[in-house]
Amino acid sequence: MNIFARGTVPDDKILSGILGDSVLKRATENKLYEQFAYLIKDATFKHQLTEDDAASLYADAILVIIEHIQKKRFEGKSSLKTYLFQIFSNKCVDFIRKTSTNKMSVYKTESIDDLLIGVPDETSNILQEMISENEVNVLKTKIKQIGEKCQEMMMSWSEGLSDEKIAVEMGYQSAGVVKTSRLRCLEKLRALYK
């Protein structure tokens, strides 16, 4: 059974639906999204956005609306359509600003492989080796920062030793303990890369 009939749903029903139980909430959120989805097409013309970018920004705006309703930040001084339109428009303008300024060039990085396409093969191979060597050196430096036990375990694991063999060599109770410890070490290592 369809919770909502075809056509538009009044604001008060949307508000109560979003604040309702999980089944009604999900259906209401979907209806809210669908009811004003035509704004996506409008944004492609008005702001010269791709349909994918406009749809992504629209989805973000819907999530903001839902959050505002749940946290009682939406006061009802305007209609949901007006409120959504304003948030969506602001998101579109912010997106345009980000993509049209030099700041965005920082985020538009080119992959090394793309840059190496124009380089002769021999030079490309040398550059690739230097990059790989640098990455290995950075990894070794980071591994030294995670502690002796982790360092020893990671080195053994990278050499292809099984968890069972590492458990015997390092004096752990079982392969399961080694696996858990190794995962913790990997988390420490990942944190150093952030």
Short mmCIF file of C-alpha atoms in Angstrom, two decimals:
data_model
loop_
_atom_site.label_atom_id
_atom_site.label_comp_id
_atom_site.label_asym_id
_atom_site.label_seq_id
_atom_site.Cartn_x
_atom_site.Cartn_y
_atom_site.Cartn_z
CA MET A 1 0.00 0.00 0.00
CA ASN A 2 1.34 3.41 -0.95
CA ILE A 3 1.58 5.73 2.03
CA PHE A 4 1.21 8.82 -0.12
CA ALA A 5 -1.20 9.39 -2.97
CA ARG A 6 0.10 10.79 -6.23
CA GLY A 7 0.74 14.49 -6.39
CA THR A 8 2.23 16.86 -3.89
CA VAL A 9 2.25 16.19 -0.20
CA PRO A 10 1.53 19.14 2.13
CA ASP A 11 4.37 20.43 4.28
CA ASP A 12 2.73 19.38 7.55
CA LYS A 13 2.50 15.75 6.36
CA ILE A 14 6.16 15.80 5.32
CA LEU A 15 7.19 17.27 8.67
CA SER A 16 5.23 14.70 10.67
CA GLY A 17 6.43 11.89 8.39
CA ILE A 18 10.10 12.75 8.85
CA LEU A 19 9.59 12.85 12.59
CA GLY A 20 7.62 9.56 12.49
CA ASP A 21 8.63 5.90 12.65
CA SER A 22 11.36 4.49 10.41
CA VAL A 23 9.10 3.10 7.65
CA LEU A 24 7.07 6.29 7.37
CA LYS A 25 10.23 8.37 7.69
CA ARG A 26 11.93 6.62 4.75
CA ALA A 27 8.83 6.94 2.55
CA THR A 28 8.48 10.62 3.46
CA GLU A 29 12.14 11.34 2.72
CA ASN A 30 11.75 9.68 -0.69
CA LYS A 31 8.59 11.67 -1.38
CA LEU A 32 10.31 14.92 -0.37
CA TYR A 33 13.18 14.11 -2.75
CA GLU A 34 10.85 13.23 -5.64
CA GLN A 35 8.43 16.10 -5.08
CA PHE A 36 11.03 18.78 -5.81
CA ALA A 37 13.44 16.80 -8.03
CA TYR A 38 12.61 19.12 -10.95
CA LEU A 39 14.96 21.61 -9.25
CA ILE A 40 17.85 19.46 -10.52
CA LYS A 41 16.93 20.21 -14.14
CA ASP A 42 16.45 23.90 -13.28
CA ALA A 43 19.95 24.05 -11.81
CA THR A 44 21.50 22.57 -14.96
CA PHE A 45 20.15 25.55 -16.90
CA LYS A 46 20.36 28.32 -14.31
CA HIS A 47 23.80 27.47 -12.92
CA GLN A 48 25.23 25.62 -15.94
CA LEU A 49 25.91 22.48 -13.88
CA THR A 50 26.10 18.93 -15.13
CA GLU A 51 23.10 16.83 -14.23
CA ASP A 52 25.28 14.65 -11.96
CA ASP A 53 26.64 17.67 -10.07
CA ALA A 54 23.17 19.16 -9.72
CA ALA A 55 21.74 15.84 -8.50
CA SER A 56 24.53 15.48 -5.95
CA LEU A 57 24.01 19.02 -4.65
CA TYR A 58 20.25 18.45 -4.54
CA ALA A 59 20.71 15.27 -2.50
CA ASP A 60 22.96 17.21 -0.10
CA ALA A 61 20.29 19.90 0.22
CA ILE A 62 17.62 17.26 0.95
CA LEU A 63 19.83 15.79 3.68
CA VAL A 64 20.26 19.25 5.20
CA ILE A 65 16.47 19.79 5.16
CA ILE A 66 15.86 16.43 6.85
CA GLU A 67 18.47 17.21 9.50
CA HIS A 68 16.97 20.66 10.11
CA ILE A 69 13.50 19.14 10.51
CA GLN A 70 14.74 16.47 12.92
CA LYS A 71 16.68 18.98 15.02
CA LYS A 72 13.75 21.42 14.98
CA ARG A 73 15.80 24.06 13.15
CA PHE A 74 13.17 24.39 10.44
CA GLU A 75 10.72 26.87 11.96
CA GLY A 76 8.12 26.87 9.20
CA LYS A 77 8.49 30.59 8.44
CA SER A 78 8.58 29.63 4.76
CA SER A 79 7.34 26.63 2.81
CA LEU A 80 9.56 23.56 2.53
CA LYS A 81 9.87 24.25 -1.19
CA THR A 82 11.19 27.77 -0.56
CA TYR A 83 13.51 26.55 2.19
CA LEU A 84 14.84 23.73 0.00
CA PHE A 85 15.23 26.03 -2.98
CA GLN A 86 17.32 28.48 -0.95
CA ILE A 87 19.60 25.79 0.49
CA PHE A 88 19.96 24.13 -2.91
CA SER A 89 20.73 27.45 -4.63
CA ASN A 90 23.35 28.27 -2.01
CA LYS A 91 24.96 24.86 -2.52
CA CYS A 92 25.03 25.44 -6.29
CA VAL A 93 26.64 28.86 -5.90
CA ASP A 94 29.20 27.49 -3.42
CA PHE A 95 30.03 24.68 -5.85
CA ILE A 96 30.48 27.14 -8.72
CA ARG A 97 32.75 29.30 -6.58
CA LYS A 98 34.89 26.32 -5.60
CA THR A 99 35.27 25.09 -9.15
CA SER A 100 35.94 28.50 -10.68
CA THR A 101 38.66 29.69 -8.30
CA ASN A 102 42.29 28.71 -8.21
CA LYS A 103 41.66 26.91 -4.93
CA MET A 104 40.03 24.09 -6.86
CA SER A 105 43.19 23.49 -8.88
CA VAL A 106 44.70 22.02 -5.72
CA TYR A 107 42.03 19.32 -5.75
CA LYS A 108 42.32 18.61 -9.47
CA THR A 109 45.50 16.61 -9.40
CA GLU A 110 46.81 14.62 -12.30
CA SER A 111 47.98 11.09 -11.84
CA ILE A 112 51.65 10.35 -12.31
CA ASP A 113 50.78 7.87 -15.05
CA ASP A 114 49.02 10.63 -17.02
CA LEU A 115 52.06 12.87 -16.70
CA LEU A 116 54.42 10.10 -17.79
CA ILE A 117 52.56 9.46 -21.06
CA GLY A 118 54.52 12.13 -22.93
CA VAL A 119 57.87 11.04 -21.50
CA PRO A 120 60.03 8.59 -23.52
CA ASP A 121 59.89 4.96 -22.26
CA GLU A 122 63.42 4.82 -20.84
CA THR A 123 62.98 8.07 -18.92
CA SER A 124 59.51 7.00 -17.83
CA ASN A 125 60.87 3.77 -16.34
CA ILE A 126 63.59 5.65 -14.45
CA LEU A 127 61.04 8.14 -13.08
CA GLN A 128 58.70 5.30 -12.08
CA GLU A 129 61.55 3.54 -10.24
CA MET A 130 62.46 6.77 -8.41
CA ILE A 131 58.84 7.29 -7.36
CA SER A 132 58.54 3.68 -6.17
CA GLU A 133 61.82 3.96 -4.28
CA ASN A 134 60.62 7.15 -2.60
CA GLU A 135 57.33 5.49 -1.60
CA VAL A 136 59.24 2.56 -0.07
CA ASN A 137 61.47 4.97 1.88
CA VAL A 138 58.43 6.84 3.20
CA LEU A 139 56.82 3.54 4.22
CA LYS A 140 59.99 2.41 6.04
CA THR A 141 60.10 5.72 7.92
CA LYS A 142 56.45 5.38 8.94
CA ILE A 143 56.91 1.75 10.04
CA LYS A 144 59.74 2.83 12.37
CA GLN A 145 57.25 5.15 14.09
CA ILE A 146 54.71 2.45 15.04
CA GLY A 147 56.80 0.61 17.65
CA GLU A 148 59.20 -2.33 17.69
CA LYS A 149 56.64 -5.13 18.05
CA CYS A 150 54.52 -3.73 15.22
CA GLN A 151 57.60 -3.15 13.11
CA GLU A 152 58.79 -6.74 13.57
CA MET A 153 55.32 -8.14 12.90
CA MET A 154 54.81 -6.04 9.75
CA MET A 155 58.22 -7.02 8.38
CA SER A 156 57.53 -10.72 8.99
CA TRP A 157 54.11 -10.43 7.39
CA SER A 158 55.52 -8.55 4.37
CA GLU A 159 58.04 -11.36 3.87
CA GLY A 160 55.11 -13.77 3.47
CA LEU A 161 55.16 -15.51 6.86
CA SER A 162 51.79 -16.89 7.93
CA ASP A 163 50.06 -15.74 11.10
CA GLU A 164 50.80 -19.17 12.63
CA LYS A 165 54.56 -18.82 12.02
CA ILE A 166 54.57 -15.24 13.30
CA ALA A 167 52.76 -16.42 16.46
CA VAL A 168 55.45 -19.04 17.11
CA GLU A 169 58.38 -16.71 16.30
CA MET A 170 57.10 -13.76 18.31
CA GLY A 171 55.57 -15.73 21.20
CA TYR A 172 51.88 -14.92 20.63
CA GLN A 173 49.16 -17.29 21.89
CA SER A 174 47.54 -17.94 18.51
CA ALA A 175 47.31 -16.90 14.87
CA GLY A 176 44.11 -15.01 15.74
CA VAL A 177 45.97 -12.82 18.22
CA VAL A 178 48.61 -12.14 15.55
CA LYS A 179 45.94 -11.16 13.05
CA THR A 180 44.26 -8.79 15.51
CA SER A 181 47.61 -7.27 16.48
CA ARG A 182 48.61 -6.90 12.84
CA LEU A 183 45.35 -5.10 12.05
CA ARG A 184 45.97 -2.71 14.94
CA CYS A 185 49.46 -2.07 13.61
CA LEU A 186 48.04 -1.38 10.16
CA GLU A 187 45.59 1.10 11.70
CA LYS A 188 48.49 2.90 13.41
CA LEU A 189 50.32 2.99 10.08
CA ARG A 190 47.26 4.35 8.25
CA ALA A 191 46.89 7.07 10.87
CA LEU A 192 50.45 8.22 10.17
CA TYR A 193 49.55 8.73 6.51
CA LYS A 194 46.64 11.05 7.33
#
